[in-house]
mmCIF file of C-alpha atoms in Angstrom:
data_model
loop_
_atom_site.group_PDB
_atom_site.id
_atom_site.type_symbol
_atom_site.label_atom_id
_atom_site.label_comp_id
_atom_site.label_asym_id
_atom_site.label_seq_id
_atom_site.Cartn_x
_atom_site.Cartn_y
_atom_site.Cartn_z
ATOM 1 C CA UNK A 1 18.437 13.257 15.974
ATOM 2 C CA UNK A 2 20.599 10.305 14.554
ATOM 3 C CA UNK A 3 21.949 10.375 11.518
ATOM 4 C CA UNK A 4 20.408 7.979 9.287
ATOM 5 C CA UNK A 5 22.768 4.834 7.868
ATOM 6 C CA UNK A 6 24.651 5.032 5.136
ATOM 7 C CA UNK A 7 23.859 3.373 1.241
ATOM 8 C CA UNK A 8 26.742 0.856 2.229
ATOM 9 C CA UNK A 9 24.928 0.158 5.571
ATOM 10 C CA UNK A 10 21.674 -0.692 4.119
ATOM 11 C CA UNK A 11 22.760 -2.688 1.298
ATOM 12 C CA UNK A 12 24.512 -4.833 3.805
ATOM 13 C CA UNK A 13 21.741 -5.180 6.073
ATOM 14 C CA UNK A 14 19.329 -6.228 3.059
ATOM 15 C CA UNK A 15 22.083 -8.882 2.118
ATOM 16 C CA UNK A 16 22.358 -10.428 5.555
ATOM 17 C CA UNK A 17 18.223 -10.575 5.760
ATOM 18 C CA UNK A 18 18.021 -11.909 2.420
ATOM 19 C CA UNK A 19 20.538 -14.699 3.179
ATOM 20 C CA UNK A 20 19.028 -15.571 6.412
ATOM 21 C CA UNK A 21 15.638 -15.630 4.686
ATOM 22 C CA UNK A 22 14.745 -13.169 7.671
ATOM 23 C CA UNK A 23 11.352 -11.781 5.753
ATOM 24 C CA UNK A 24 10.359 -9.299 8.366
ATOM 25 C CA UNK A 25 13.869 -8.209 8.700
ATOM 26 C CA UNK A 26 14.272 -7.563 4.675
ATOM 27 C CA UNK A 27 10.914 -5.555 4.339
ATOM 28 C CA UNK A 28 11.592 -3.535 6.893
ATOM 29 C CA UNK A 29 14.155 -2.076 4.988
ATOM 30 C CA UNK A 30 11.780 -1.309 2.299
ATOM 31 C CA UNK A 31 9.905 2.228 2.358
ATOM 32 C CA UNK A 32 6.062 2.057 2.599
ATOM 33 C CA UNK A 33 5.717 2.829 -1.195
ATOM 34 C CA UNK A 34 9.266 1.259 -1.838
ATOM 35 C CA UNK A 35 9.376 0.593 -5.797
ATOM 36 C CA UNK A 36 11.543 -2.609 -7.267
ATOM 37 C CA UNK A 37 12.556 -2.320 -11.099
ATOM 38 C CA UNK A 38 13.456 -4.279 -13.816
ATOM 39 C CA UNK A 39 15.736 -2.662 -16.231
ATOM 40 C CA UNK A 40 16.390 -1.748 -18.974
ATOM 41 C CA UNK A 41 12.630 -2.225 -19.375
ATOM 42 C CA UNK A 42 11.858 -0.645 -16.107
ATOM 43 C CA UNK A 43 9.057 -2.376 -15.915
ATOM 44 C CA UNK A 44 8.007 -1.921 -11.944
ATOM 45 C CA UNK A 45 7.769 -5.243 -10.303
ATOM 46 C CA UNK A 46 6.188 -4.172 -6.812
ATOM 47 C CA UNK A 47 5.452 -1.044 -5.796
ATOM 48 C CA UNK A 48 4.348 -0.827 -1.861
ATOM 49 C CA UNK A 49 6.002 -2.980 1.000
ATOM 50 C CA UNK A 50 2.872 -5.265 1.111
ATOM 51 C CA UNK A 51 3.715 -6.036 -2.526
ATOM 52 C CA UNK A 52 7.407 -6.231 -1.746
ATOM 53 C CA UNK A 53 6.505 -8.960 1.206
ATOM 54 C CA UNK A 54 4.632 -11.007 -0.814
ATOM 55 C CA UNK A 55 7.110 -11.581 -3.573
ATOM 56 C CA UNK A 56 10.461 -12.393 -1.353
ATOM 57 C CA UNK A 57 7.762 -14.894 0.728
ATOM 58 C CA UNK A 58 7.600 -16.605 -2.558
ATOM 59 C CA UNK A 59 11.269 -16.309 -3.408
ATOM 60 C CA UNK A 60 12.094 -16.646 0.071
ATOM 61 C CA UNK A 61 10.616 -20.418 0.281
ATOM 62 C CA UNK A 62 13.210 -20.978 -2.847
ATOM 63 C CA UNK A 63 15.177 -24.213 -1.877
ATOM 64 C CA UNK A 64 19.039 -22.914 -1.754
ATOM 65 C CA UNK A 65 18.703 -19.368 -1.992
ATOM 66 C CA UNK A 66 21.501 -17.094 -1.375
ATOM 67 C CA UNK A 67 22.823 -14.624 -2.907
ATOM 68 C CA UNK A 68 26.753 -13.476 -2.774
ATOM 69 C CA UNK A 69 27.861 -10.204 -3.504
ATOM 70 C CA UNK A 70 31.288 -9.435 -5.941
ATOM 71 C CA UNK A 71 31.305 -5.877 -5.673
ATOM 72 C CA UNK A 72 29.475 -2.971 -3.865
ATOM 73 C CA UNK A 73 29.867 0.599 -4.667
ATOM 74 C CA UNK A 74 28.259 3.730 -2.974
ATOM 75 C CA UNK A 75 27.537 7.076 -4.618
ATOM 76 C CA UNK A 76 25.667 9.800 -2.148
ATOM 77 C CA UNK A 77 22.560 7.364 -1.534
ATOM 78 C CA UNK A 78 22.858 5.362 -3.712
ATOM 79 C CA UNK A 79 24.757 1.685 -3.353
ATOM 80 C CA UNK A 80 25.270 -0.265 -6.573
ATOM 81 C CA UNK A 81 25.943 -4.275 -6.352
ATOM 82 C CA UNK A 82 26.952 -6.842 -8.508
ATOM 83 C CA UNK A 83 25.384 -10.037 -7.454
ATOM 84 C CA UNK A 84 25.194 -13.542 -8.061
ATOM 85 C CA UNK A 85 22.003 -14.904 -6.901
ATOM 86 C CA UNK A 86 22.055 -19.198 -6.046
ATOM 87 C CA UNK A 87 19.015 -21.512 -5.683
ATOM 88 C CA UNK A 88 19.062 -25.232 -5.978
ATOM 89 C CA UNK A 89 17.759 -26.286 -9.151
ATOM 90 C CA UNK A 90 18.380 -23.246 -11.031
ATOM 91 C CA UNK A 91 21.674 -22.030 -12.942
ATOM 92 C CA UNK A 92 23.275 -18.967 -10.802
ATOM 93 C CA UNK A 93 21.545 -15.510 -12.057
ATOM 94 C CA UNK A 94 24.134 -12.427 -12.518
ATOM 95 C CA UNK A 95 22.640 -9.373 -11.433
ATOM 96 C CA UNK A 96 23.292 -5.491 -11.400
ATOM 97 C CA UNK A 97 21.469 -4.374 -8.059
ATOM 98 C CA UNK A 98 20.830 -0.666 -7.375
ATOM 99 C CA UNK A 99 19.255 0.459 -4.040
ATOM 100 C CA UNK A 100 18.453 4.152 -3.789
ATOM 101 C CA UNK A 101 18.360 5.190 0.134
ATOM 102 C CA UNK A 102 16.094 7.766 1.728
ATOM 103 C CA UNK A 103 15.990 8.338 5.509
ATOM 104 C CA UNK A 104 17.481 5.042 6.083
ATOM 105 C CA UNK A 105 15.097 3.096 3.915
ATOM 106 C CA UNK A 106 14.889 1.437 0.401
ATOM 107 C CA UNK A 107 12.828 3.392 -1.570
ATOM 108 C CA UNK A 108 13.897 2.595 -5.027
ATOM 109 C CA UNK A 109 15.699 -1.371 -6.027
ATOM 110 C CA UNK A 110 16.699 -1.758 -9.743
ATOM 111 C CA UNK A 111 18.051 -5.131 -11.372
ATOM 112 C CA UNK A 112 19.342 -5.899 -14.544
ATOM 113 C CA UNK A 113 19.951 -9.254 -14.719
ATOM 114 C CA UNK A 114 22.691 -10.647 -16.829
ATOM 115 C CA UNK A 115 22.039 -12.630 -20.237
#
């Protein structure tokens, strides 16, 4: 059996089908009961891929979207990025992105977003 990718490898992929606004491409990175969380409130934003697919629709359709990564680190399965996120006719948004990686999937995505 393969060996599953990397933390790395998966937080790249999610950044290329993010910036190519590739929807079916991004969720299927996602886990079926894939969480995403706010911190340091960690208030859970979506839990499920359906949930997950209908929020980055919405975001997706943002005019200018893109988002450009500074840094990435890994740890194990975990890959930790610090982002800056661009849309049109909105100031940049700084964000701390952390994607915890089972089996090759996304099943946990925190953000703290700067202030």
């Amino acid at each position: 059996m393969p060996t599953p990718p990397d933390a790395r490898t998966i937080a790249d992929r999610q950044l290329v089908a993010y910036n190519a606004l590739d929807l079916d491409a991004y969720c299927a990175l996602f886990h079926e009961e894939a969480e995403l969380i706010l911190l340091p409130s960690q208030e859970v934003i979506a839990r499920g891929r359906d949930k997950i697919r209908e929020i980055y629709a919405a975001r997706f359709a943002t005019p200018g979207l893109r988002c450009v990564v500074h840094e990435r680190s890994a740890l194990g399965r975990v890959a930790i990025d610090r982002e800056t996120v661009h849309m049109d006719d909105k100031d940049p948004l700084e964000i701390l992105a952390l994607y915890e990686i089972e089996d090759g999937l996304i099943v946990r995505a925190f953000f703290l977003r700067g202030v």
